[in-house]
Amino acid sequence: MSSEPVSGGWPGGGTGPVVAAVDGSAGSGRALEWALTAARLRDAPLRIAHVRTYDIPLVDGPSAPVRMRADSDPVLDEVRACLDGRAGLPPLEFVSVDGRPGRELPRLGARARLLVLGSRGRGGFASLLLGSNGLTCAREAPCPVVVVPRPHGEAGEAVPADRPRVVLGLAVPAPDENALAYAFAEAGRRGARLQVIAAYAWSVLSLTPVGDFVLNAVADQETEKAYGELAAAQLAPYRERHPDVPVDVVLASGDAAGHLVDASHAAELVVVGRHRRGPARGRVLGSVTHAVLLHSACPVAVVPPPT
């Protein structure tokens, strides 16, 4: 089992707690269960946090301190009651914070190994697949964020009990080192097989003499070969550091998000980088990451890039 920190890490990432955001909703209950397992796998404490929006502090803004409270919180009281007497729990800490969840939760992740929350909480429209807090945390938190979705209607392919699967979206030819390191480490912790999906652009179309467009098979094969060689080179150092993690590389043309969502039906976790490298600056979500968060059938880990 590997405990390798992600390269390029984040403040406190090596020794901080796992943070689970709760708000009394069914979604936060599922996130809490996932976070309990994540904390045990890391031998880490679990900080269970509730952001109380009904008591907004007068002082706000990015420089305002995190206001933690020790008085009674009905949401945390309910969580304590549910966990009372359960065996095998990691060290627990309960924290109430006043403010807006979209601001306070990313700040709680500043000294965390991991921030875990449900895809949507108590607020918003019931039809939403991803609430604003999940989207904001995935975009803003300085640590990896795991978003746990609500159950999907279709179960999909069953995950083998003897060899669970972690899926990694590999952005060839500009891979995210943090996402790679996180995916290998997580697969090692879980005794899982790592499925790496490297998607490339749609096949080249050629115009025939009769005016029809057909797939250029030669160009498609050349592109797939080039992506395969790049992916093998990028994965090699991580495979050397994690020899016990079996790796399957899937080269697929077309929509990367679609391939990752399809794979999520038979996975325990999908790992994606926050965004692809490009001219955009600041904390932004790439279109693939956004789509996977909206439609994945399993939890999604969004890993921030190296600082």
GROMACS .gro file of C-alpha atoms in nm:
model
  307
    1MET     CA    1   0.000   0.000   0.000
    2SER     CA    2   0.149   0.335  -0.101
    3SER     CA    3   0.126   0.657   0.094
    4GLU     CA    4   0.325   0.862  -0.155
    5PRO     CA    5   0.230   1.229  -0.140
    6VAL     CA    6   0.129   1.389  -0.464
    7SER     CA    7   0.415   1.568  -0.632
    8GLY     CA    8   0.399   1.943  -0.622
    9GLY     CA    9   0.158   1.904  -0.328
   10TRP     CA   10  -0.038   2.156  -0.125
   11PRO     CA   11   0.006   2.303   0.223
   12GLY     CA   12  -0.034   2.035   0.487
   13GLY     CA   13  -0.115   1.770   0.227
   14GLY     CA   14   0.112   1.509   0.380
   15THR     CA   15  -0.010   1.511   0.739
   16GLY     CA   16  -0.343   1.696   0.744
   17PRO     CA   17  -0.686   1.541   0.799
   18VAL     CA   18  -0.943   1.417   0.552
   19VAL     CA   19  -1.230   1.668   0.559
   20ALA     CA   20  -1.590   1.557   0.505
   21ALA     CA   21  -1.854   1.826   0.446
   22VAL     CA   22  -2.196   1.745   0.593
   23ASP     CA   23  -2.525   1.933   0.588
   24GLY     CA   24  -2.780   1.673   0.694
   25SER     CA   25  -2.868   1.570   0.338
   26ALA     CA   26  -2.859   1.217   0.198
   27GLY     CA   27  -2.578   1.326  -0.033
   28SER     CA   28  -2.358   1.437   0.254
   29GLY     CA   29  -2.429   1.108   0.431
   30ARG     CA   30  -2.289   0.916   0.133
   31ALA     CA   31  -1.989   1.150   0.124
   32LEU     CA   32  -1.928   1.090   0.495
   33GLU     CA   33  -1.919   0.712   0.447
   34TRP     CA   34  -1.671   0.755   0.160
   35ALA     CA   35  -1.457   0.988   0.370
   36LEU     CA   36  -1.448   0.742   0.661
   37THR     CA   37  -1.298   0.480   0.432
   38ALA     CA   38  -1.055   0.732   0.280
   39ALA     CA   39  -0.933   0.836   0.626
   40ARG     CA   40  -0.882   0.473   0.734
   41LEU     CA   41  -0.686   0.395   0.416
   42ARG     CA   42  -0.457   0.691   0.487
   43ASP     CA   43  -0.428   0.636   0.866
   44ALA     CA   44  -0.551   0.995   0.888
   45PRO     CA   45  -0.794   1.174   1.120
   46LEU     CA   46  -1.133   1.273   0.980
   47ARG     CA   47  -1.258   1.627   1.028
   48ILE     CA   48  -1.637   1.641   0.987
   49ALA     CA   49  -1.734   1.997   0.900
   50HIS     CA   50  -2.068   2.174   0.877
   51VAL     CA   51  -2.091   2.525   0.736
   52ARG     CA   52  -2.385   2.701   0.898
   53THR     CA   53  -2.534   2.940   0.648
   54TYR     CA   54  -2.796   3.060   0.897
   55ASP     CA   55  -2.534   3.257   1.092
   56ILE     CA   56  -2.334   3.456   0.837
   57PRO     CA   57  -2.044   3.651   0.993
   58LEU     CA   58  -2.040   4.027   0.950
   59VAL     CA   59  -1.676   4.021   0.841
   60ASP     CA   60  -1.641   3.855   0.503
   61GLY     CA   61  -1.388   3.836   0.223
   62PRO     CA   62  -1.083   3.625   0.139
   63SER     CA   63  -0.881   3.760   0.433
   64ALA     CA   64  -1.152   3.698   0.695
   65PRO     CA   65  -1.059   3.426   0.946
   66VAL     CA   66  -1.236   3.090   0.951
   67ARG     CA   67  -1.483   3.117   1.239
   68MET     CA   68  -1.508   2.777   1.405
   69ARG     CA   69  -1.765   2.728   1.678
   70ALA     CA   70  -1.782   2.487   1.969
   71ASP     CA   71  -2.149   2.528   2.063
   72SER     CA   72  -2.416   2.276   1.974
   73ASP     CA   73  -2.484   2.213   1.605
   74PRO     CA   74  -2.792   1.996   1.525
   75VAL     CA   75  -2.636   1.861   1.204
   76LEU     CA   76  -2.317   1.752   1.378
   77ASP     CA   77  -2.514   1.621   1.676
   78GLU     CA   78  -2.700   1.390   1.437
   79VAL     CA   79  -2.374   1.269   1.281
   80ARG     CA   80  -2.226   1.201   1.625
   81ALA     CA   81  -2.531   0.996   1.717
   82CYS     CA   82  -2.508   0.792   1.396
   83LEU     CA   83  -2.139   0.716   1.449
   84ASP     CA   84  -2.163   0.652   1.822
   85GLY     CA   85  -2.052   0.299   1.903
   86ARG     CA   86  -1.933   0.214   1.551
   87ALA     CA   87  -1.610   0.013   1.550
   88GLY     CA   88  -1.302   0.087   1.345
   89LEU     CA   89  -1.349   0.462   1.317
   90PRO     CA   90  -1.052   0.691   1.250
   91PRO     CA   91  -0.987   0.975   1.496
   92LEU     CA   92  -1.279   1.216   1.459
   93GLU     CA   93  -1.306   1.593   1.491
   94PHE     CA   94  -1.630   1.789   1.454
   95VAL     CA   95  -1.618   2.148   1.334
   96SER     CA   96  -1.891   2.409   1.282
   97VAL     CA   97  -1.812   2.710   1.066
   98ASP     CA   98  -2.027   3.015   1.001
   99GLY     CA   99  -2.044   3.147   0.646
  100ARG     CA  100  -2.112   3.045   0.290
  101PRO     CA  101  -2.023   2.684   0.201
  102GLY     CA  102  -1.880   2.786  -0.135
  103ARG     CA  103  -1.626   3.004   0.041
  104GLU     CA  104  -1.560   2.819   0.366
  105LEU     CA  105  -1.526   2.462   0.236
  106PRO     CA  106  -1.235   2.536   0.000
  107ARG     CA  107  -1.065   2.719   0.286
  108LEU     CA  108  -1.105   2.415   0.511
  109GLY     CA  109  -0.922   2.219   0.240
  110ALA     CA  110  -0.615   2.441   0.271
  111ARG     CA  111  -0.460   2.212   0.534
  112ALA     CA  112  -0.631   1.888   0.432
  113ARG     CA  113  -0.518   1.578   0.249
  114LEU     CA  114  -0.858   1.549   0.089
  115LEU     CA  115  -1.195   1.727   0.086
  116VAL     CA  116  -1.501   1.505   0.036
  117LEU     CA  117  -1.858   1.621  -0.029
  118GLY     CA  118  -2.178   1.509  -0.197
  119SER     CA  119  -2.261   1.613  -0.550
  120ARG     CA  120  -2.544   1.826  -0.414
  121GLY     CA  121  -2.669   1.916  -0.069
  122ARG     CA  122  -2.992   2.042   0.078
  123GLY     CA  123  -3.019   2.358  -0.129
  124GLY     CA  124  -3.085   2.417  -0.497
  125PHE     CA  125  -3.311   2.232  -0.738
  126ALA     CA  126  -3.372   1.861  -0.685
  127SER     CA  127  -3.298   1.792  -1.053
  128LEU     CA  128  -2.944   1.929  -1.036
  129LEU     CA  129  -2.673   1.667  -1.087
  130LEU     CA  130  -2.406   1.889  -0.932
  131GLY     CA  131  -2.467   2.166  -0.684
  132SER     CA  132  -2.284   2.497  -0.679
  133ASN     CA  133  -2.081   2.403  -0.369
  134GLY     CA  134  -1.943   2.090  -0.533
  135LEU     CA  135  -1.851   2.287  -0.843
  136THR     CA  136  -1.686   2.564  -0.642
  137CYS     CA  137  -1.486   2.324  -0.424
  138ALA     CA  138  -1.364   2.128  -0.726
  139ARG     CA  139  -1.250   2.454  -0.882
  140GLU     CA  140  -1.112   2.639  -0.578
  141ALA     CA  141  -0.989   2.398  -0.309
  142PRO     CA  142  -0.609   2.371  -0.282
  143CYS     CA  143  -0.629   1.998  -0.202
  144PRO     CA  144  -0.783   1.710  -0.402
  145VAL     CA  145  -1.164   1.714  -0.391
  146VAL     CA  146  -1.378   1.400  -0.411
  147VAL     CA  147  -1.739   1.453  -0.520
  148VAL     CA  148  -1.965   1.159  -0.435
  149PRO     CA  149  -2.268   1.137  -0.668
  150ARG     CA  150  -2.615   1.021  -0.585
  151PRO     CA  151  -2.702   0.668  -0.701
  152HIS     CA  152  -2.766   0.633  -1.073
  153GLY     CA  153  -3.064   0.453  -1.214
  154GLU     CA  154  -2.853   0.210  -1.415
  155ALA     CA  155  -2.610  -0.001  -1.218
  156GLY     CA  156  -2.388  -0.071  -1.520
  157GLU     CA  157  -2.109  -0.329  -1.514
  158ALA     CA  158  -2.044  -0.475  -1.169
  159VAL     CA  159  -1.713  -0.386  -1.002
  160PRO     CA  160  -1.521  -0.710  -0.930
  161ALA     CA  161  -1.490  -0.756  -0.554
  162ASP     CA  162  -1.140  -0.906  -0.577
  163ARG     CA  163  -0.995  -0.632  -0.793
  164PRO     CA  164  -1.164  -0.291  -0.776
  165ARG     CA  165  -1.086  -0.036  -1.042
  166VAL     CA  166  -0.962   0.323  -1.034
  167VAL     CA  167  -0.993   0.515  -1.363
  168LEU     CA  168  -0.755   0.793  -1.462
  169GLY     CA  169  -0.814   1.042  -1.740
  170LEU     CA  170  -0.469   1.097  -1.894
  171ALA     CA  171  -0.435   1.427  -2.080
  172VAL     CA  172  -0.189   1.332  -2.353
  173PRO     CA  173   0.042   1.501  -2.450
  174ALA     CA  174   0.027   1.738  -2.147
  175PRO     CA  175  -0.030   1.510  -1.846
  176ASP     CA  176  -0.102   1.643  -1.499
  177GLU     CA  177   0.168   1.509  -1.265
  178ASN     CA  178  -0.048   1.548  -0.954
  179ALA     CA  179  -0.337   1.355  -1.107
  180LEU     CA  180  -0.102   1.076  -1.215
  181ALA     CA  181   0.059   1.048  -0.872
  182TYR     CA  182  -0.277   1.061  -0.695
  183ALA     CA  183  -0.431   0.790  -0.915
  184PHE     CA  184  -0.141   0.548  -0.867
  185ALA     CA  185  -0.132   0.610  -0.491
  186GLU     CA  186  -0.508   0.563  -0.459
  187ALA     CA  187  -0.504   0.241  -0.661
  188GLY     CA  188  -0.223   0.115  -0.437
  189ARG     CA  189  -0.416   0.196  -0.119
  190ARG     CA  190  -0.725   0.016  -0.245
  191GLY     CA  191  -0.550  -0.282  -0.399
  192ALA     CA  192  -0.713  -0.175  -0.724
  193ARG     CA  193  -0.639  -0.205  -1.092
  194LEU     CA  194  -0.568   0.130  -1.259
  195GLN     CA  195  -0.739   0.187  -1.591
  196VAL     CA  196  -0.580   0.477  -1.780
  197ILE     CA  197  -0.793   0.632  -2.053
  198ALA     CA  198  -0.603   0.840  -2.308
  199ALA     CA  199  -0.841   0.996  -2.558
  200TYR     CA  200  -0.732   1.159  -2.882
  201ALA     CA  201  -0.914   1.364  -3.145
  202TRP     CA  202  -1.169   1.214  -3.379
  203SER     CA  203  -1.034   1.025  -3.676
  204VAL     CA  204  -0.936   1.225  -3.985
  205LEU     CA  205  -1.201   1.232  -4.258
  206SER     CA  206  -1.103   1.201  -4.625
  207LEU     CA  207  -1.312   1.315  -4.921
  208THR     CA  208  -1.375   1.043  -5.181
  209PRO     CA  209  -1.406   1.109  -5.558
  210VAL     CA  210  -1.784   1.070  -5.529
  211GLY     CA  211  -1.808   1.340  -5.260
  212ASP     CA  212  -1.841   1.121  -4.950
  213PHE     CA  213  -1.642   1.164  -4.630
  214VAL     CA  214  -1.486   0.845  -4.494
  215LEU     CA  215  -1.254   0.772  -4.201
  216ASN     CA  216  -0.885   0.785  -4.286
  217ALA     CA  217  -0.777   0.458  -4.125
  218VAL     CA  218  -0.405   0.519  -4.183
  219ALA     CA  219  -0.411   0.859  -4.011
  220ASP     CA  220  -0.615   0.715  -3.725
  221GLN     CA  221  -0.365   0.433  -3.670
  222GLU     CA  222  -0.073   0.676  -3.675
  223THR     CA  223  -0.241   0.901  -3.417
  224GLU     CA  224  -0.321   0.607  -3.191
  225LYS     CA  225   0.036   0.479  -3.215
  226ALA     CA  226   0.179   0.821  -3.127
  227TYR     CA  227  -0.054   0.860  -2.830
  228GLY     CA  228   0.028   0.509  -2.713
  229GLU     CA  229   0.402   0.581  -2.716
  230LEU     CA  230   0.354   0.910  -2.530
  231ALA     CA  231   0.127   0.749  -2.271
  232ALA     CA  232   0.375   0.466  -2.211
  233ALA     CA  233   0.658   0.714  -2.155
  234GLN     CA  234   0.449   0.927  -1.918
  235LEU     CA  235   0.333   0.629  -1.712
  236ALA     CA  236   0.672   0.455  -1.691
  237PRO     CA  237   0.814   0.634  -1.382
  238TYR     CA  238   0.488   0.589  -1.188
  239ARG     CA  239   0.470   0.220  -1.278
  240GLU     CA  240   0.825   0.179  -1.147
  241ARG     CA  241   0.731   0.342  -0.816
  242HIS     CA  242   0.411   0.134  -0.788
  243PRO     CA  243   0.503  -0.212  -0.920
  244ASP     CA  244   0.210  -0.373  -0.738
  245VAL     CA  245  -0.050  -0.165  -0.925
  246PRO     CA  246  -0.168  -0.339  -1.244
  247VAL     CA  247  -0.227  -0.087  -1.522
  248ASP     CA  248  -0.449  -0.109  -1.830
  249VAL     CA  249  -0.409   0.163  -2.092
  250VAL     CA  250  -0.707   0.236  -2.314
  251LEU     CA  251  -0.649   0.446  -2.625
  252ALA     CA  252  -0.978   0.584  -2.753
  253SER     CA  253  -1.070   0.836  -3.019
  254GLY     CA  254  -1.333   1.099  -2.960
  255ASP     CA  255  -1.491   1.247  -2.651
  256ALA     CA  256  -1.268   1.199  -2.346
  257ALA     CA  257  -1.548   1.282  -2.104
  258GLY     CA  258  -1.778   1.025  -2.262
  259HIS     CA  259  -1.517   0.751  -2.230
  260LEU     CA  260  -1.452   0.839  -1.865
  261VAL     CA  261  -1.823   0.845  -1.780
  262ASP     CA  262  -1.871   0.507  -1.949
  263ALA     CA  263  -1.582   0.365  -1.748
  264SER     CA  264  -1.721   0.510  -1.423
  265HIS     CA  265  -2.000   0.250  -1.419
  266ALA     CA  266  -1.746  -0.021  -1.339
  267ALA     CA  267  -1.511   0.184  -1.119
  268GLU     CA  268  -1.470   0.282  -0.756
  269LEU     CA  269  -1.321   0.619  -0.844
  270VAL     CA  270  -1.247   0.838  -1.146
  271VAL     CA  271  -0.943   1.067  -1.118
  272VAL     CA  272  -0.911   1.381  -1.331
  273GLY     CA  273  -0.693   1.689  -1.323
  274ARG     CA  274  -0.859   2.019  -1.248
  275HIS     CA  275  -0.795   2.152  -1.596
  276ARG     CA  276  -0.583   2.093  -1.900
  277ARG     CA  277  -0.282   2.314  -1.943
  278GLY     CA  278  -0.342   2.608  -2.170
  279PRO     CA  279  -0.355   2.986  -2.193
  280ALA     CA  280  -0.622   3.018  -1.922
  281ARG     CA  281  -0.496   3.133  -1.584
  282GLY     CA  282  -0.636   3.097  -1.236
  283ARG     CA  283  -0.845   2.819  -1.092
  284VAL     CA  284  -1.071   2.691  -1.366
  285LEU     CA  285  -1.232   2.358  -1.447
  286GLY     CA  286  -1.167   2.207  -1.785
  287SER     CA  287  -1.464   2.100  -1.995
  288VAL     CA  288  -1.379   1.730  -1.957
  289THR     CA  289  -1.356   1.757  -1.578
  290HIS     CA  290  -1.682   1.950  -1.562
  291ALA     CA  291  -1.865   1.692  -1.775
  292VAL     CA  292  -1.730   1.400  -1.571
  293LEU     CA  293  -1.842   1.567  -1.247
  294LEU     CA  294  -2.191   1.607  -1.389
  295HIS     CA  295  -2.237   1.255  -1.522
  296SER     CA  296  -2.003   1.008  -1.348
  297ALA     CA  297  -2.167   0.704  -1.189
  298CYS     CA  298  -1.896   0.680  -0.920
  299PRO     CA  299  -1.706   0.929  -0.702
  300VAL     CA  300  -1.477   1.169  -0.888
  301ALA     CA  301  -1.144   1.298  -0.753
  302VAL     CA  302  -1.048   1.638  -0.894
  303VAL     CA  303  -0.677   1.694  -0.836
  304PRO     CA  304  -0.526   2.046  -0.844
  305PRO     CA  305  -0.220   2.101  -1.061
  306PRO     CA  306   0.130   2.150  -0.920
  307THR     CA  307   0.182   2.499  -0.785
   0.00000   0.00000   0.00000
